[in-house]
Each structure stands twice: as structure tokens, then as C-alpha cells.
PDB file of C-alpha atoms in Angstrom:
ATOM      1  CA  UNK A   1     -43.955 -15.385  -2.677  1.00  0.00           C
ATOM      2  CA  UNK A   2     -44.683 -18.151  -5.203  1.00  0.00           C
ATOM      3  CA  UNK A   3     -46.583 -21.286  -4.330  1.00  0.00           C
ATOM      4  CA  UNK A   4     -43.393 -23.381  -4.690  1.00  0.00           C
ATOM      5  CA  UNK A   5     -41.507 -21.057  -2.374  1.00  0.00           C
ATOM      6  CA  UNK A   6     -44.233 -21.308   0.281  1.00  0.00           C
ATOM      7  CA  UNK A   7     -43.755 -25.071   0.382  1.00  0.00           C
ATOM      8  CA  UNK A   8     -40.035 -24.853   1.349  1.00  0.00           C
ATOM      9  CA  UNK A   9     -39.268 -25.061   5.069  1.00  0.00           C
ATOM     10  CA  UNK A  10     -38.192 -21.775   6.665  1.00  0.00           C
ATOM     11  CA  UNK A  11     -34.773 -23.231   7.504  1.00  0.00           C
ATOM     12  CA  UNK A  12     -34.037 -23.465   3.756  1.00  0.00           C
ATOM     13  CA  UNK A  13     -34.833 -19.745   3.384  1.00  0.00           C
ATOM     14  CA  UNK A  14     -32.624 -18.785   6.332  1.00  0.00           C
ATOM     15  CA  UNK A  15     -29.769 -20.946   5.046  1.00  0.00           C
ATOM     16  CA  UNK A  16     -30.068 -19.440   1.562  1.00  0.00           C
ATOM     17  CA  UNK A  17     -30.092 -15.895   2.916  1.00  0.00           C
ATOM     18  CA  UNK A  18     -27.115 -16.625   5.170  1.00  0.00           C
ATOM     19  CA  UNK A  19     -25.091 -18.099   2.291  1.00  0.00           C
ATOM     20  CA  UNK A  20     -25.937 -15.087   0.127  1.00  0.00           C
ATOM     21  CA  UNK A  21     -24.862 -12.657   2.841  1.00  0.00           C
ATOM     22  CA  UNK A  22     -21.590 -14.523   3.445  1.00  0.00           C
ATOM     23  CA  UNK A  23     -20.821 -14.509  -0.294  1.00  0.00           C
ATOM     24  CA  UNK A  24     -21.500 -10.758  -0.537  1.00  0.00           C
ATOM     25  CA  UNK A  25     -19.236 -10.013   2.434  1.00  0.00           C
ATOM     26  CA  UNK A  26     -16.466 -12.173   0.942  1.00  0.00           C
ATOM     27  CA  UNK A  27     -16.626 -10.294  -2.381  1.00  0.00           C
ATOM     28  CA  UNK A  28     -16.518  -6.928  -0.612  1.00  0.00           C
ATOM     29  CA  UNK A  29     -13.590  -8.034   1.570  1.00  0.00           C
ATOM     30  CA  UNK A  30     -11.554  -9.062  -1.491  1.00  0.00           C
ATOM     31  CA  UNK A  31     -12.288  -5.732  -3.195  1.00  0.00           C
ATOM     32  CA  UNK A  32     -11.327  -3.779  -0.066  1.00  0.00           C
ATOM     33  CA  UNK A  33      -8.072  -5.720   0.305  1.00  0.00           C
ATOM     34  CA  UNK A  34      -7.077  -4.970  -3.285  1.00  0.00           C
ATOM     35  CA  UNK A  35      -7.783  -1.253  -2.881  1.00  0.00           C
ATOM     36  CA  UNK A  36      -8.477   1.038  -5.833  1.00  0.00           C
ATOM     37  CA  UNK A  37      -7.243  -0.364  -9.121  1.00  0.00           C
ATOM     38  CA  UNK A  38      -5.557   1.755 -11.814  1.00  0.00           C
ATOM     39  CA  UNK A  39      -7.877   2.512 -14.677  1.00  0.00           C
ATOM     40  CA  UNK A  40      -8.298   4.839 -17.599  1.00  0.00           C
ATOM     41  CA  UNK A  41     -10.524   7.835 -17.056  1.00  0.00           C
ATOM     42  CA  UNK A  42     -12.948   8.606 -19.847  1.00  0.00           C
ATOM     43  CA  UNK A  43     -14.578  11.529 -18.081  1.00  0.00           C
ATOM     44  CA  UNK A  44     -15.203  14.733 -19.949  1.00  0.00           C
ATOM     45  CA  UNK A  45     -13.113  17.789 -19.109  1.00  0.00           C
ATOM     46  CA  UNK A  46     -14.632  19.771 -16.240  1.00  0.00           C
ATOM     47  CA  UNK A  47     -16.427  22.980 -17.068  1.00  0.00           C
ATOM     48  CA  UNK A  48     -15.517  26.325 -15.546  1.00  0.00           C
ATOM     49  CA  UNK A  49     -18.251  25.804 -12.950  1.00  0.00           C
ATOM     50  CA  UNK A  50     -16.944  22.401 -11.866  1.00  0.00           C
ATOM     51  CA  UNK A  51     -14.485  22.248  -9.012  1.00  0.00           C
ATOM     52  CA  UNK A  52     -12.697  19.476  -7.206  1.00  0.00           C
ATOM     53  CA  UNK A  53     -12.581  20.286  -3.513  1.00  0.00           C
ATOM     54  CA  UNK A  54      -9.616  18.925  -1.602  1.00  0.00           C
ATOM     55  CA  UNK A  55     -10.782  16.149   0.647  1.00  0.00           C
ATOM     56  CA  UNK A  56      -9.702  15.487   4.189  1.00  0.00           C
ATOM     57  CA  UNK A  57      -9.603  11.848   3.085  1.00  0.00           C
ATOM     58  CA  UNK A  58      -7.557  11.464  -0.124  1.00  0.00           C
ATOM     59  CA  UNK A  59      -8.734   7.858  -0.371  1.00  0.00           C
ATOM     60  CA  UNK A  60     -12.070   9.109  -1.661  1.00  0.00           C
ATOM     61  CA  UNK A  61     -11.279   8.977  -5.381  1.00  0.00           C
ATOM     62  CA  UNK A  62     -12.898  11.548  -7.604  1.00  0.00           C
ATOM     63  CA  UNK A  63     -12.860  10.885 -11.312  1.00  0.00           C
ATOM     64  CA  UNK A  64     -11.158  13.976 -12.656  1.00  0.00           C
ATOM     65  CA  UNK A  65      -9.812  14.747 -16.104  1.00  0.00           C
ATOM     66  CA  UNK A  66      -6.117  15.437 -16.583  1.00  0.00           C
ATOM     67  CA  UNK A  67      -5.694  19.235 -16.409  1.00  0.00           C
ATOM     68  CA  UNK A  68      -5.301  21.152 -19.657  1.00  0.00           C
ATOM     69  CA  UNK A  69      -1.827  22.547 -20.184  1.00  0.00           C
ATOM     70  CA  UNK A  70      -0.106  19.696 -18.328  1.00  0.00           C
ATOM     71  CA  UNK A  71       1.941  18.590 -21.324  1.00  0.00           C
ATOM     72  CA  UNK A  72       1.798  15.454 -23.421  1.00  0.00           C
ATOM     73  CA  UNK A  73       3.146  11.930 -23.215  1.00  0.00           C
ATOM     74  CA  UNK A  74       4.045   9.818 -20.213  1.00  0.00           C
ATOM     75  CA  UNK A  75       4.174  11.985 -17.092  1.00  0.00           C
ATOM     76  CA  UNK A  76       3.110  12.597 -13.514  1.00  0.00           C
ATOM     77  CA  UNK A  77       0.778  15.588 -13.234  1.00  0.00           C
ATOM     78  CA  UNK A  78       0.425  17.419  -9.918  1.00  0.00           C
ATOM     79  CA  UNK A  79      -2.292  20.067  -9.517  1.00  0.00           C
ATOM     80  CA  UNK A  80      -1.552  22.524  -6.714  1.00  0.00           C
ATOM     81  CA  UNK A  81      -5.143  23.813  -6.574  1.00  0.00           C
ATOM     82  CA  UNK A  82      -6.855  20.431  -6.703  1.00  0.00           C
ATOM     83  CA  UNK A  83      -4.249  18.741  -4.465  1.00  0.00           C
ATOM     84  CA  UNK A  84      -4.378  15.828  -6.909  1.00  0.00           C
ATOM     85  CA  UNK A  85      -1.946  13.683  -8.890  1.00  0.00           C
ATOM     86  CA  UNK A  86      -2.457  11.873 -12.210  1.00  0.00           C
ATOM     87  CA  UNK A  87      -0.258   9.146 -13.655  1.00  0.00           C
ATOM     88  CA  UNK A  88      -0.547   9.615 -17.419  1.00  0.00           C
ATOM     89  CA  UNK A  89       0.666   7.054 -19.952  1.00  0.00           C
ATOM     90  CA  UNK A  90       2.398   7.681 -23.301  1.00  0.00           C
ATOM     91  CA  UNK A  91      -0.972   7.866 -25.101  1.00  0.00           C
ATOM     92  CA  UNK A  92      -2.086  10.725 -22.776  1.00  0.00           C
ATOM     93  CA  UNK A  93      -4.556   8.510 -20.901  1.00  0.00           C
ATOM     94  CA  UNK A  94      -4.829   8.826 -17.130  1.00  0.00           C
ATOM     95  CA  UNK A  95      -3.998   5.469 -15.559  1.00  0.00           C
ATOM     96  CA  UNK A  96      -4.575   6.573 -11.974  1.00  0.00           C
ATOM     97  CA  UNK A  97      -5.595   9.724 -10.143  1.00  0.00           C
ATOM     98  CA  UNK A  98      -5.768  10.455  -6.433  1.00  0.00           C
ATOM     99  CA  UNK A  99      -5.844  13.285  -3.919  1.00  0.00           C
ATOM    100  CA  UNK A 100      -2.725  14.163  -1.902  1.00  0.00           C
ATOM    101  CA  UNK A 101      -1.718  16.103   1.227  1.00  0.00           C
ATOM    102  CA  UNK A 102       0.886  18.742   0.303  1.00  0.00           C
ATOM    103  CA  UNK A 103       3.568  20.001   2.682  1.00  0.00           C
ATOM    104  CA  UNK A 104       4.111  23.670   3.508  1.00  0.00           C
ATOM    105  CA  UNK A 105       6.419  24.305   0.512  1.00  0.00           C
ATOM    106  CA  UNK A 106       4.947  23.844  -2.966  1.00  0.00           C
ATOM    107  CA  UNK A 107       6.888  23.760  -6.222  1.00  0.00           C
ATOM    108  CA  UNK A 108       6.251  26.491  -8.776  1.00  0.00           C
ATOM    109  CA  UNK A 109       4.128  25.477 -11.776  1.00  0.00           C
ATOM    110  CA  UNK A 110       6.340  24.052 -14.509  1.00  0.00           C
ATOM    111  CA  UNK A 111       7.956  20.923 -15.858  1.00  0.00           C
ATOM    112  CA  UNK A 112      10.399  18.901 -13.767  1.00  0.00           C
ATOM    113  CA  UNK A 113      11.983  15.446 -13.869  1.00  0.00           C
ATOM    114  CA  UNK A 114      12.284  12.789 -11.209  1.00  0.00           C
ATOM    115  CA  UNK A 115      15.828  13.411  -9.991  1.00  0.00           C
ATOM    116  CA  UNK A 116      16.215  10.941  -7.134  1.00  0.00           C
ATOM    117  CA  UNK A 117      14.363   8.100  -5.433  1.00  0.00           C
ATOM    118  CA  UNK A 118      14.782   6.868  -1.872  1.00  0.00           C
ATOM    119  CA  UNK A 119      13.112   3.684  -0.655  1.00  0.00           C
ATOM    120  CA  UNK A 120      12.552   4.769   2.970  1.00  0.00           C
ATOM    121  CA  UNK A 121      13.634   7.400   5.508  1.00  0.00           C
ATOM    122  CA  UNK A 122      12.386   9.653   8.303  1.00  0.00           C
ATOM    123  CA  UNK A 123      10.613  12.742   6.980  1.00  0.00           C
ATOM    124  CA  UNK A 124      11.413  16.255   8.199  1.00  0.00           C
ATOM    125  CA  UNK A 125       8.285  15.981  10.361  1.00  0.00           C
ATOM    126  CA  UNK A 126       9.670  12.886  12.140  1.00  0.00           C
ATOM    127  CA  UNK A 127       7.299  10.457  10.378  1.00  0.00           C
ATOM    128  CA  UNK A 128       8.683   7.252   8.818  1.00  0.00           C
ATOM    129  CA  UNK A 129       8.058   7.480   5.061  1.00  0.00           C
ATOM    130  CA  UNK A 130       8.722   5.328   2.011  1.00  0.00           C
ATOM    131  CA  UNK A 131       8.768   5.561  -1.770  1.00  0.00           C
ATOM    132  CA  UNK A 132      10.214   9.063  -1.813  1.00  0.00           C
ATOM    133  CA  UNK A 133      10.262  10.410  -5.384  1.00  0.00           C
ATOM    134  CA  UNK A 134      12.131  13.753  -5.578  1.00  0.00           C
ATOM    135  CA  UNK A 135      11.458  16.118  -8.461  1.00  0.00           C
ATOM    136  CA  UNK A 136      11.958  19.758  -7.371  1.00  0.00           C
ATOM    137  CA  UNK A 137      13.487  22.095  -4.814  1.00  0.00           C
ATOM    138  CA  UNK A 138      12.268  25.485  -3.637  1.00  0.00           C
ATOM    139  CA  UNK A 139      13.794  27.813  -1.045  1.00  0.00           C
ATOM    140  CA  UNK A 140      16.306  25.111  -0.124  1.00  0.00           C
ATOM    141  CA  UNK A 141      13.563  22.535   0.515  1.00  0.00           C
ATOM    142  CA  UNK A 142      13.372  19.315  -1.533  1.00  0.00           C
ATOM    143  CA  UNK A 143       9.928  18.554  -2.921  1.00  0.00           C
ATOM    144  CA  UNK A 144       8.966  14.892  -3.273  1.00  0.00           C
ATOM    145  CA  UNK A 145       6.040  12.505  -3.380  1.00  0.00           C
ATOM    146  CA  UNK A 146       5.951   9.968  -0.531  1.00  0.00           C
ATOM    147  CA  UNK A 147       3.702   7.996   1.768  1.00  0.00           C
ATOM    148  CA  UNK A 148       3.873   7.455   5.507  1.00  0.00           C
ATOM    149  CA  UNK A 149       4.516   3.838   6.504  1.00  0.00           C
ATOM    150  CA  UNK A 150       1.600   4.011   8.941  1.00  0.00           C
ATOM    151  CA  UNK A 151      -0.684   5.585   6.304  1.00  0.00           C
ATOM    152  CA  UNK A 152      -1.022   8.846   8.242  1.00  0.00           C
ATOM    153  CA  UNK A 153      -0.526  12.360   7.025  1.00  0.00           C
ATOM    154  CA  UNK A 154      -0.286  14.802   9.889  1.00  0.00           C
ATOM    155  CA  UNK A 155      -0.683  18.470   9.079  1.00  0.00           C
ATOM    156  CA  UNK A 156       2.642  20.263   8.559  1.00  0.00           C
ATOM    157  CA  UNK A 157       4.173  21.398  11.840  1.00  0.00           C
ATOM    158  CA  UNK A 158       3.866  25.160  12.251  1.00  0.00           C
ATOM    159  CA  UNK A 159       7.111  26.948  11.438  1.00  0.00           C
ATOM    160  CA  UNK A 160       8.756  23.940   9.745  1.00  0.00           C
ATOM    161  CA  UNK A 161       9.124  23.965   5.976  1.00  0.00           C
ATOM    162  CA  UNK A 162       8.243  20.587   4.490  1.00  0.00           C
ATOM    163  CA  UNK A 163       8.217  19.657   0.812  1.00  0.00           C
ATOM    164  CA  UNK A 164       6.670  16.229   1.182  1.00  0.00           C
ATOM    165  CA  UNK A 165       3.553  15.596  -0.884  1.00  0.00           C
ATOM    166  CA  UNK A 166       1.983  12.730   1.051  1.00  0.00           C
ATOM    167  CA  UNK A 167      -0.414  10.137  -0.259  1.00  0.00           C
ATOM    168  CA  UNK A 168      -2.015   6.857   0.756  1.00  0.00           C
ATOM    169  CA  UNK A 169       0.220   3.776   0.763  1.00  0.00           C
ATOM    170  CA  UNK A 170      -1.353   2.261  -2.387  1.00  0.00           C
ATOM    171  CA  UNK A 171      -0.923   5.563  -4.241  1.00  0.00           C
ATOM    172  CA  UNK A 172       2.689   5.802  -3.034  1.00  0.00           C
ATOM    173  CA  UNK A 173       3.297   2.305  -4.422  1.00  0.00           C
ATOM    174  CA  UNK A 174       1.856   3.420  -7.780  1.00  0.00           C
ATOM    175  CA  UNK A 175       3.998   6.585  -7.969  1.00  0.00           C
ATOM    176  CA  UNK A 176       7.095   4.558  -7.009  1.00  0.00           C
ATOM    177  CA  UNK A 177       6.419   2.045  -9.801  1.00  0.00           C
ATOM    178  CA  UNK A 178       5.588   4.771 -12.356  1.00  0.00           C
ATOM    179  CA  UNK A 179       8.107   7.512 -11.454  1.00  0.00           C
ATOM    180  CA  UNK A 180      11.505   6.175 -12.430  1.00  0.00           C
ATOM    181  CA  UNK A 181      14.469   8.557 -12.661  1.00  0.00           C
ATOM    182  CA  UNK A 182      13.957  11.019 -15.507  1.00  0.00           C
ATOM    183  CA  UNK A 183      10.146  10.711 -15.561  1.00  0.00           C
ATOM    184  CA  UNK A 184       8.500  14.064 -16.355  1.00  0.00           C
ATOM    185  CA  UNK A 185       6.549  15.737 -13.556  1.00  0.00           C
ATOM    186  CA  UNK A 186       4.224  18.522 -14.667  1.00  0.00           C
ATOM    187  CA  UNK A 187       3.072  20.901 -11.940  1.00  0.00           C
ATOM    188  CA  UNK A 188      -0.012  22.985 -12.755  1.00  0.00           C
ATOM    189  CA  UNK A 189      -2.088  25.514 -10.816  1.00  0.00           C
TER     190      UNK A 189
END
């Protein structure tokens, strides 16, 4: 402590520390309220030894490169193995990436297009969902991105085929804004 600092009354120190703590909490609260912001990813491509483990909490963002072989141009990329989605712009830059919770029916790898969008409905598991972006069908089951209104993602009910690929509310908002009818969806292993 400097000589000048030792001359200040202790109440000045406590007040200064309190103001600093309040300011830090306010900054963190604003950041938390905004949630993750879309951004370009400049990460190098993962090596063969790197792996992205699916997380029980998709909100824990992992910076991951867009998978090789996912096409070019503006598209949504869905990796079955990584349980992850990328929103890729026309210049092939990832604008957002996030983990997802897939249903019990997964689309085959390939290229699809957003065929239909529904603002809100009740999912086949009885959960209220919104921002439903359909892009494939398999075994008579529609496959679509969506988010639960309450933010939950229960595990698929045993014996029921579900094609919903669930995500957090903020990620569902981003897919809804990005995935207009006709948008390419590239599904990779």
C-alpha cells in the first residue's frame, strides 16, 4: 500500500471496493441477459485426434470449425456425430455454432432444403415448441430444428419416434432468423 493510500480513511476503501463490485456484477448481468452473440469462428480445423464430445448442456459453446465436406455457400450444417449445428454465411464463414439434442430419428447424411416453417406447436413428445424449421423426413417422421418454449429438452420417450432436433431458445431464434424456406441444410456424419 502506498503512503497516500494509507492516509485515506477505511470507509473510502470499502466504498471504492463496493462500487467496483457492483459495476462488475452489472456488466456480467448485461452479458448474461444478452446470451451468446453470433460471431465468426477463426479456429483451425480439428485434427484427427480432436473430438467434440456431446454435452449434456448445449449452452456450453465449443468453438468448432465447420466440418469438411459440408458444402459451400450460405447453409445450415448439422453434424450427427458432434450433435452440433453451424450457421454458415455466403462467404463460408461460421456465424454461429451450438450443440443440440437430437430426437430418436436422424436424417441421413446429405443435402436438404428448408421445406416448411411453423411458428409454434406441441411436439410429438407433448412439449410446447417454437421456431420449427422442417428440412427432412425419414421413415414417415418429419425432421426439424426447434426449441422448447420452457428451454427444456427431455430425452426422447422410449418407443416414440421423434425427429425434433432441439436447441436452446436463443439458438432456436437464430435458426428461425437464418433458415428461411429454401435454405440449404447439409447433414454430415
